[in-house]
Short mmCIF file of C-alpha atoms and ligand atoms in Angstrom, two decimals:
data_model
loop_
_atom_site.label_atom_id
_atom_site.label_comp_id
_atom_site.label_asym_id
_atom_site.label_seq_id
_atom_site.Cartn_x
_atom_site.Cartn_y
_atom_site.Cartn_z
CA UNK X 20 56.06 145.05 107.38
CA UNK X 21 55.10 144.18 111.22
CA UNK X 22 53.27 147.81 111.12
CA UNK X 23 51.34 147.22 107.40
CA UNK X 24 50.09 143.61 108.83
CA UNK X 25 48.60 145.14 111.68
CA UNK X 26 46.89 148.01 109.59
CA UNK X 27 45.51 144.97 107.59
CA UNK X 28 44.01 142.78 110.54
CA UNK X 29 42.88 145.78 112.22
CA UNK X 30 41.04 147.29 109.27
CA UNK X 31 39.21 143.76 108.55
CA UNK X 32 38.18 143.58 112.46
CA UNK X 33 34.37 143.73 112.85
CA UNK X 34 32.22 145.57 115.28
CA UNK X 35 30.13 143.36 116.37
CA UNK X 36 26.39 144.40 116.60
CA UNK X 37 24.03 144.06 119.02
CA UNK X 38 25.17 143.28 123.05
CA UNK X 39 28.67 143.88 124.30
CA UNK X 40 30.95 140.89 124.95
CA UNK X 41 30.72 142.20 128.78
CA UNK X 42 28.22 144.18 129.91
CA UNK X 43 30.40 146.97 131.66
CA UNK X 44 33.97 148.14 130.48
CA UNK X 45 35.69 150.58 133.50
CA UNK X 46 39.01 152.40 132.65
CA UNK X 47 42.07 153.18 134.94
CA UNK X 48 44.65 155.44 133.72
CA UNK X 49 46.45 158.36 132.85
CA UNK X 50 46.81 160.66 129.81
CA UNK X 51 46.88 157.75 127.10
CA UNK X 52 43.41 157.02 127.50
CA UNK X 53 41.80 160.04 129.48
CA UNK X 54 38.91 161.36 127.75
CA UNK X 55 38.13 164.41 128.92
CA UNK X 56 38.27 164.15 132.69
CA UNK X 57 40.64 166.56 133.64
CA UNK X 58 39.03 169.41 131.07
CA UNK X 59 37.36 171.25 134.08
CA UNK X 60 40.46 170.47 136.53
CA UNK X 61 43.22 173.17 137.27
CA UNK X 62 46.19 171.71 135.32
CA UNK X 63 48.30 172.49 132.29
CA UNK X 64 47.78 168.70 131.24
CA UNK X 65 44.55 169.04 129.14
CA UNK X 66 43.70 168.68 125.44
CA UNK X 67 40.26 169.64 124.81
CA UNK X 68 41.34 172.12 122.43
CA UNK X 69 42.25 171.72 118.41
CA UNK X 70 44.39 170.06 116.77
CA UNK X 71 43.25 167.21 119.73
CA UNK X 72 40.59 165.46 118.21
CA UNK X 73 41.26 165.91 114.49
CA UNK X 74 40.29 162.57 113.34
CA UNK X 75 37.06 162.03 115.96
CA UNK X 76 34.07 163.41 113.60
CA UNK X 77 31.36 164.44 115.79
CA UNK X 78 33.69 164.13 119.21
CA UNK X 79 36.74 166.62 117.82
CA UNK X 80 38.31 167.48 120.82
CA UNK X 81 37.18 165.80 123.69
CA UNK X 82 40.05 166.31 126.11
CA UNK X 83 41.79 162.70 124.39
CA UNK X 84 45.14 163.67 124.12
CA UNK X 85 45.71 162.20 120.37
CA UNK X 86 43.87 162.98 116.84
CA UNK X 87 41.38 160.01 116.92
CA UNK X 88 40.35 157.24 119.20
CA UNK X 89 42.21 156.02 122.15
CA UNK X 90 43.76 152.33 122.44
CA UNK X 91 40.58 151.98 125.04
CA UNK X 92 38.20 152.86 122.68
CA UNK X 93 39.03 150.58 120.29
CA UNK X 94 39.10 148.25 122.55
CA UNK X 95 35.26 149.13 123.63
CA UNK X 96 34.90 149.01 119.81
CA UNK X 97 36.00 145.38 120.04
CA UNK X 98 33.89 143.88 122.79
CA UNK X 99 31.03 145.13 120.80
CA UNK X 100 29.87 148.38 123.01
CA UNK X 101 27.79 151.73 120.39
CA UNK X 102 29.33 154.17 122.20
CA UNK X 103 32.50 155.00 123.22
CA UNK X 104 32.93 154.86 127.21
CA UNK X 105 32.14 158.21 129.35
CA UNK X 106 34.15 159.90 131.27
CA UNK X 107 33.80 160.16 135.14
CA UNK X 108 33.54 163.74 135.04
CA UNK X 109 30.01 163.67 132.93
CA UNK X 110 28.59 159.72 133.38
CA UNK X 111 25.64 159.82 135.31
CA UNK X 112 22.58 157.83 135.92
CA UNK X 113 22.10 154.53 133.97
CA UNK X 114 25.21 155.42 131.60
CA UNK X 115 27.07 154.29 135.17
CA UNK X 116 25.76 150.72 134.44
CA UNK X 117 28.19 150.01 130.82
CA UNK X 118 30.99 151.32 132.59
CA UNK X 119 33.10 154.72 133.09
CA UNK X 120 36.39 155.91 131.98
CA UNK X 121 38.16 157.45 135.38
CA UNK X 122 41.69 158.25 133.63
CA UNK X 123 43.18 161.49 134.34
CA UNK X 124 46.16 163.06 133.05
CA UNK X 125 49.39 163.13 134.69
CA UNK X 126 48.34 160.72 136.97
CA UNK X 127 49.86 157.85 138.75
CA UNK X 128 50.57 155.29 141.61
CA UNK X 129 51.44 157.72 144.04
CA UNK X 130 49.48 160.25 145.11
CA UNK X 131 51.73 163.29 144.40
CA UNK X 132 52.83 162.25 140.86
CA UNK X 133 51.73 165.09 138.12
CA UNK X 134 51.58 167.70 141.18
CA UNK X 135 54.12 169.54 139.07
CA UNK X 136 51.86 170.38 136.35
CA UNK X 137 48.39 170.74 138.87
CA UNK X 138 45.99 169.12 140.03
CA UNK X 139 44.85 165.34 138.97
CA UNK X 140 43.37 162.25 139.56
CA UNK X 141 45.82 159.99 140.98
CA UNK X 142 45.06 156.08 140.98
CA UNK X 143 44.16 156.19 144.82
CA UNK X 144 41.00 158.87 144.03
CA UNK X 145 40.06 157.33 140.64
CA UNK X 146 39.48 154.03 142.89
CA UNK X 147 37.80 156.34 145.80
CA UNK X 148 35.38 157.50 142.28
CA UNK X 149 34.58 153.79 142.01
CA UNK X 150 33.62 153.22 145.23
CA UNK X 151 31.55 156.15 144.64
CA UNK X 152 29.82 154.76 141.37
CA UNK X 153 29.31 151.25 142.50
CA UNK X 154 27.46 152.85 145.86
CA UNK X 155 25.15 154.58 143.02
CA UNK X 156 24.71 151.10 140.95
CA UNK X 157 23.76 149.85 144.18
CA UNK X 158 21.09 152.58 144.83
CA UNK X 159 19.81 151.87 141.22
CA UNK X 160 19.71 147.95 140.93
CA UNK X 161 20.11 146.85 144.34
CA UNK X 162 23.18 144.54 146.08
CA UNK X 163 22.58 141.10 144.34
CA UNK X 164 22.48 142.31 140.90
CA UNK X 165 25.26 144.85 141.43
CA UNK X 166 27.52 142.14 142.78
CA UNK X 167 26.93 140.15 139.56
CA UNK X 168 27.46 142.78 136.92
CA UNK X 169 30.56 144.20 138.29
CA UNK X 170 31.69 140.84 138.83
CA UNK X 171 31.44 140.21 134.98
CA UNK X 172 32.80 143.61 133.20
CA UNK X 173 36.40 143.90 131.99
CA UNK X 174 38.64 146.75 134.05
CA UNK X 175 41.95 148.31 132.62
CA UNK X 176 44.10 149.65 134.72
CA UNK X 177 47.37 151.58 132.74
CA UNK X 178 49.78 153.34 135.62
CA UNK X 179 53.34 154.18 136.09
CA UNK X 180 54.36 156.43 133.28
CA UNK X 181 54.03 159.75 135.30
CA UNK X 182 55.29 158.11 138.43
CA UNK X 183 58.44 158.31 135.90
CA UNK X 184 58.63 161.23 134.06
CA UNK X 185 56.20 163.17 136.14
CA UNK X 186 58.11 162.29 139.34
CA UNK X 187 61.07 160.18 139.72
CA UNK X 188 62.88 162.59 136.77
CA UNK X 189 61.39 165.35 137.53
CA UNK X 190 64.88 167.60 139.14
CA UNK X 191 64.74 167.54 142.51
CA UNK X 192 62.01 165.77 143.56
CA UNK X 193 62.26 163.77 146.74
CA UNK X 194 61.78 160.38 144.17
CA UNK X 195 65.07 160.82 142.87
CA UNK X 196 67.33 160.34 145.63
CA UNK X 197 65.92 156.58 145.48
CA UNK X 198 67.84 154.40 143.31
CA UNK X 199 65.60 153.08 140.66
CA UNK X 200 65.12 149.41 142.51
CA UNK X 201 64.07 151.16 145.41
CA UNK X 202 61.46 153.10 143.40
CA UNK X 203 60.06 150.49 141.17
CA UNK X 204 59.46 148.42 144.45
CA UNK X 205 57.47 151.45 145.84
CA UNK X 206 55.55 151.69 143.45
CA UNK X 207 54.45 148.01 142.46
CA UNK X 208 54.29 147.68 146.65
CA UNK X 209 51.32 150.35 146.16
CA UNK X 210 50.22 149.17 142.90
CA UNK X 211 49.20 145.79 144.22
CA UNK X 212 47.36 147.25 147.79
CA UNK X 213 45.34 149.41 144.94
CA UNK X 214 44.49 146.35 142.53
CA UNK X 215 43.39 144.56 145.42
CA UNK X 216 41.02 147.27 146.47
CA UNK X 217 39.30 147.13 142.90
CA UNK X 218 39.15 143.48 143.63
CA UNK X 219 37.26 144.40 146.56
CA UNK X 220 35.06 146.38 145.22
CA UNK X 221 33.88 143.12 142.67
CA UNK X 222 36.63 143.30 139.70
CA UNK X 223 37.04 139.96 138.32
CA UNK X 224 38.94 140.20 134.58
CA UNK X 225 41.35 142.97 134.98
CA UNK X 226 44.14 143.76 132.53
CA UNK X 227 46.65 146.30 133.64
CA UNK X 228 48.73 147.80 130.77
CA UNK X 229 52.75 147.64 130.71
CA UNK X 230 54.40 150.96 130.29
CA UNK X 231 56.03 152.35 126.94
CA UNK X 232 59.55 153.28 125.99
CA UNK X 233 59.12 156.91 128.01
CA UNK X 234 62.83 157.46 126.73
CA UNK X 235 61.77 157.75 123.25
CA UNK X 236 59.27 160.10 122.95
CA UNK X 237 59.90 163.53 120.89
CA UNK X 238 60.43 165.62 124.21
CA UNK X 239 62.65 163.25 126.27
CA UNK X 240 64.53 162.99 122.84
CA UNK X 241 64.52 167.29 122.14
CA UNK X 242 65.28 167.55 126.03
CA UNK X 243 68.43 164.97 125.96
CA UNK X 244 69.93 167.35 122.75
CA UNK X 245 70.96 163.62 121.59
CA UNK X 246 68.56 163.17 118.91
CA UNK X 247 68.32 159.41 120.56
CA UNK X 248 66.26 157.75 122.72
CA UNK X 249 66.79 158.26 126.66
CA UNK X 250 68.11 155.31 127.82
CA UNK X 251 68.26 155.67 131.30
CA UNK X 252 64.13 156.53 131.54
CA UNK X 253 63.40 153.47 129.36
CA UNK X 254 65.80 151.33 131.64
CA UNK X 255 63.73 152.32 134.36
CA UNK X 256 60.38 151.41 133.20
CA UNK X 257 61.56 148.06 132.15
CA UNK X 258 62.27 147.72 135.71
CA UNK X 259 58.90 148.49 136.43
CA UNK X 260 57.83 146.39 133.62
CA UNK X 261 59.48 143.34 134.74
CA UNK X 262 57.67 142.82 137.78
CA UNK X 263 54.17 142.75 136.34
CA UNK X 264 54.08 139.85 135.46
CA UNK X 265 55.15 138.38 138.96
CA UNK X 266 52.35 140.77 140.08
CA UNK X 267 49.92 139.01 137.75
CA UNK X 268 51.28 136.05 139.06
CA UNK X 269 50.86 136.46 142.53
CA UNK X 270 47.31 138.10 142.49
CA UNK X 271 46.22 135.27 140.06
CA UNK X 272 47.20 132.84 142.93
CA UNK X 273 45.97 134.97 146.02
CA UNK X 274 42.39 135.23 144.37
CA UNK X 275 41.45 132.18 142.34
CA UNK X 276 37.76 133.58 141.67
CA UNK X 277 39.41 136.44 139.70
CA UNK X 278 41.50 136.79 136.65
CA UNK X 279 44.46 139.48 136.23
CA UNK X 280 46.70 139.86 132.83
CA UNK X 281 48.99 142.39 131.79
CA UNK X 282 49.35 143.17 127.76
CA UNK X 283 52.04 145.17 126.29
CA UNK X 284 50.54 148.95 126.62
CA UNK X 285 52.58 150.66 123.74
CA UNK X 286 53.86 147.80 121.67
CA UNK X 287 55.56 149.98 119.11
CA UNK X 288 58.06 148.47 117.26
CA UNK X 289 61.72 149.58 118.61
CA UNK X 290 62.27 149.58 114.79
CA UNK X 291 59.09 151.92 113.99
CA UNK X 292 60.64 154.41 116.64
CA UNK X 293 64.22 154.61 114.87
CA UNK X 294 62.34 154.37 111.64
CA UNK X 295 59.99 157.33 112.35
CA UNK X 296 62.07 160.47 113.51
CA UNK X 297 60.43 161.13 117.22
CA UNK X 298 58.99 164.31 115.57
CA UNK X 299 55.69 165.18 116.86
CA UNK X 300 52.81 166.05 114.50
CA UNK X 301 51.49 168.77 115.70
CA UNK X 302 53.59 172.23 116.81
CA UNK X 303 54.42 172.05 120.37
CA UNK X 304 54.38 174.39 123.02
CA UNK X 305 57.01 174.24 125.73
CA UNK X 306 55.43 171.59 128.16
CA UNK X 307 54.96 169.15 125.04
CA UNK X 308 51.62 169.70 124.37
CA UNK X 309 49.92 170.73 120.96
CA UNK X 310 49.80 174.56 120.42
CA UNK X 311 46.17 175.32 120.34
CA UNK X 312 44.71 175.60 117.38
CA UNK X 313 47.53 174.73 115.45
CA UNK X 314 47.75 172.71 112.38
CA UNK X 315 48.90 169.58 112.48
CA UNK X 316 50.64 167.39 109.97
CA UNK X 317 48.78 165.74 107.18
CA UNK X 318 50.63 162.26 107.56
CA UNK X 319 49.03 161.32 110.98
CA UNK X 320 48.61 157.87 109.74
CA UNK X 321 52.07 156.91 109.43
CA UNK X 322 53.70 158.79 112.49
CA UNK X 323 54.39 157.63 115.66
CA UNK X 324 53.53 160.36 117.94
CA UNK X 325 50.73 163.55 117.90
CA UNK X 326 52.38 165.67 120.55
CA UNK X 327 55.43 165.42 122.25
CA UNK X 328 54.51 162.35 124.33
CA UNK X 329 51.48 161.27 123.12
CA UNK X 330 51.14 158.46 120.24
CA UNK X 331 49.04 158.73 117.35
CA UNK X 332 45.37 157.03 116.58
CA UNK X 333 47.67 154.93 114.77
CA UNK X 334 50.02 153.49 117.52
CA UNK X 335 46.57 153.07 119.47
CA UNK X 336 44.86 151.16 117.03
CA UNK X 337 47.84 148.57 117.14
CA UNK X 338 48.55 148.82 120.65
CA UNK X 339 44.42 147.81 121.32
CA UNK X 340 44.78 144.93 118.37
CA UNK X 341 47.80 143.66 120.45
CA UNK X 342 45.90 143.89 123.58
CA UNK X 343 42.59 142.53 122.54
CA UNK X 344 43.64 139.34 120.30
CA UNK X 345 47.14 138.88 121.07
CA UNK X 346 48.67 138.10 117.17
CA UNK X 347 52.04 137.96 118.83
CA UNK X 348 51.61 135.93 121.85
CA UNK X 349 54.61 137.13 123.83
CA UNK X 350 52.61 140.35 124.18
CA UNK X 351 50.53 139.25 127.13
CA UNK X 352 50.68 137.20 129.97
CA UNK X 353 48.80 134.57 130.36
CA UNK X 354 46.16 136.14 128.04
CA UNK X 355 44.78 138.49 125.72
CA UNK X 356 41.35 140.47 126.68
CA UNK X 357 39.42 138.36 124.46
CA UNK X 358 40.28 135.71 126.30
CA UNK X 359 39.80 137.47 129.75
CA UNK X 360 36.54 138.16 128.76
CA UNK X 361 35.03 135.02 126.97
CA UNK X 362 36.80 132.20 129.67
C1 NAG J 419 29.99 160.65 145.31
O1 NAG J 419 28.74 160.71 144.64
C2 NAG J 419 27.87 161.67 145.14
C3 NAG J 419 26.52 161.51 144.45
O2 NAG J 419 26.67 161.33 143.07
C4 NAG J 419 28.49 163.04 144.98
O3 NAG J 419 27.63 164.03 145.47
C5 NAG J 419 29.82 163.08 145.74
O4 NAG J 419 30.47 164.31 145.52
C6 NAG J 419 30.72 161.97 145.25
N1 NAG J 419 31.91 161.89 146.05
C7 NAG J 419 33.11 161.79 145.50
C8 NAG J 419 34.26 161.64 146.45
O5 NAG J 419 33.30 161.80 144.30
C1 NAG J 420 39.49 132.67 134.80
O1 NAG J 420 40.09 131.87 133.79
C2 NAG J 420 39.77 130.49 133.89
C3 NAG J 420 40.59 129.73 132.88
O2 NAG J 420 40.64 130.40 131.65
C4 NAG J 420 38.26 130.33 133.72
O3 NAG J 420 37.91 128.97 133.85
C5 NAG J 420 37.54 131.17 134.75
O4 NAG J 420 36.15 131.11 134.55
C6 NAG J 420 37.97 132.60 134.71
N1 NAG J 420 37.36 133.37 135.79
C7 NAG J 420 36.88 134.60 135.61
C8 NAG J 420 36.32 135.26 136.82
O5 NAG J 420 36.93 135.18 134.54
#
């Protein structure tokens, strides 16, 4: 019911024509909203290849790792921007001016996370590509103005789900001889020295993403041989979870010129997940990626997840709608993005 309402709202949203809400949108992340920045990169965590990109006419696969849009492009979609944003990897010249999309698969807060599958763009070089874009705003428009416009365009930041499953439970990695407290402090410790360096650098409205139930998707479920959810990895993002919003807190009182919130990043249902067998749609090859070129399943509308980790254009779409106008208030904290963006 909770699932069919949101299909409803969302399908009766309208883009709104003409300028953006902000004039500049710029993306932090990992693989849930990467689009197409680690294509040219050598790592097994890349999906510009078919069945990726299914349900994108005229993008197919772009190197998004789901079968349509991304819970950030929708979210473009909402503030009113044509285009969807570019990645890093190909933005160049006055395209740098809306915005860019830095997120890079298997990604995270610390530097090493996702070195088990190659190489990546952790949070600390996607902020180091910032830098490097808002020194080549400045070349183009000069100081004053770039001061303003960066002070008045939304940022996302979504991190922490590799520094989980792409780290701390990773078998034998140096992570996981700290108990979970220990690591979830590490991580925010870093997580707030980096959102205070995209402060620096003139970010004003930033919304930072919570982390999803890790412990349910398809492969943590095939890899426990429980045919259940992994507890013990969703226990351990919760941890994580729970201390965003004293982050938002804090930062909210250490710089009163700026506003941080942080939304609920994969608000699926705990229902939907028991509901919807954690089967991914597409066949999967051993890492939990599509098989490329495969065929996928026809009922990507109603599942959860595409691959083995990765939701659906679905669980986007609702996860952006939860983000953007928060319908269930308890979902963000203090605010929604539309309210970020228009106060
Ligand atoms: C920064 O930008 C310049 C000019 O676009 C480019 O040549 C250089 O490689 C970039 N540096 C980094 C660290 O991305
Ligand atoms: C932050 O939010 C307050 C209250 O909603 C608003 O008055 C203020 O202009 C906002 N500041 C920025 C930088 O968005």
């Amino acid at each position: 019911m909770l699932l069919f309402s949101f299909l409803v709202i969302s399908c009766f949203r309208k883009v709104v024509h003409g300028e953006p809400l902000v004039p500049c949108y710029f993306i932090f992340g990992d693989s849930l909203v990467d689009n197409g920045n680690n294509n040219n990169l050598q790592t097994s965590a890349k999906a510009n290849h078919a069945p990726y990109g299914i349900d994108l006419p005229g993008v197919g696969p772009s190197g998004r790792f789901t079968n349509g849009r991304t819970m950030v492009d929708f979210i473009a979609q909402d503030l009113g921007f044509a285009d969807f944003i570019p990645p890093h990897a190909t933005a160049s010249g006055n395209d740098l001016l809306r915005g860019v999309n830095y997120a890079s698969a298997s990604a995270g807060i610390l530097p090493e996370t996702g070195s088990n599958l190659g190489t990546h763009i952790s949070l600390d070089d996607q902020l180091q590509n910032h830098q490097n874009v808002t020194k080549a705003i400045i070349a183009s428009v000069g100081e004053a103005k770039t001061t303003q416009l960066l002070n008045s365009c939304l940022y996302t930041v979504g991190m922490g789900s590799n520094d989980f499953i792409n780290n701390y439970f990773v078998k034998g990695s140096p992570s996981s001889q700290k108990t979970l407290e220990q690591y979830a402090t590490l991580l925010i410790d870093r997580y707030t020295s980096q959102l205070k360096a995209l402060y620096g650098f003139g970010a004003r409205k930033i919304a930072l993403f919570q982390l999803g139930p890790v412990g349910c998707t398809p492969f943590a479920v095939a890899t426990s041989g429980k045919n259940a959810c992994v507890q013990e990895m969703n226990d351990a993002v919760t941890i994580f979870n729970n201390k965003l919003r004293p982050l938002v807190d804090q930062l909210n009182d250490a710089f009163t010129d700026a506003n941080f919130t942080v939304v609920n990043g994969l608000a699926m249902p705990t229902s939907w997940l028991n509901v919807v067998a954690a089967i991914p749609c597409c066949p999967t090859d051993q890492t939990g990626l599509c098989l490329p070129n495969s065929t996928p399943c026809l009922t990507r509308s109603i599942r959860a997840f595409f691959d083995g980790f990765h939701p659906t254009e679905t669980v986007h779409r609702i996860v952006a709608a939860t983000a953007y106008r928060a319908y269930i208030p308890t979902e963000v904290y203090p605010t929604d993005i539309y309210h970020l963006v228009t106060s």
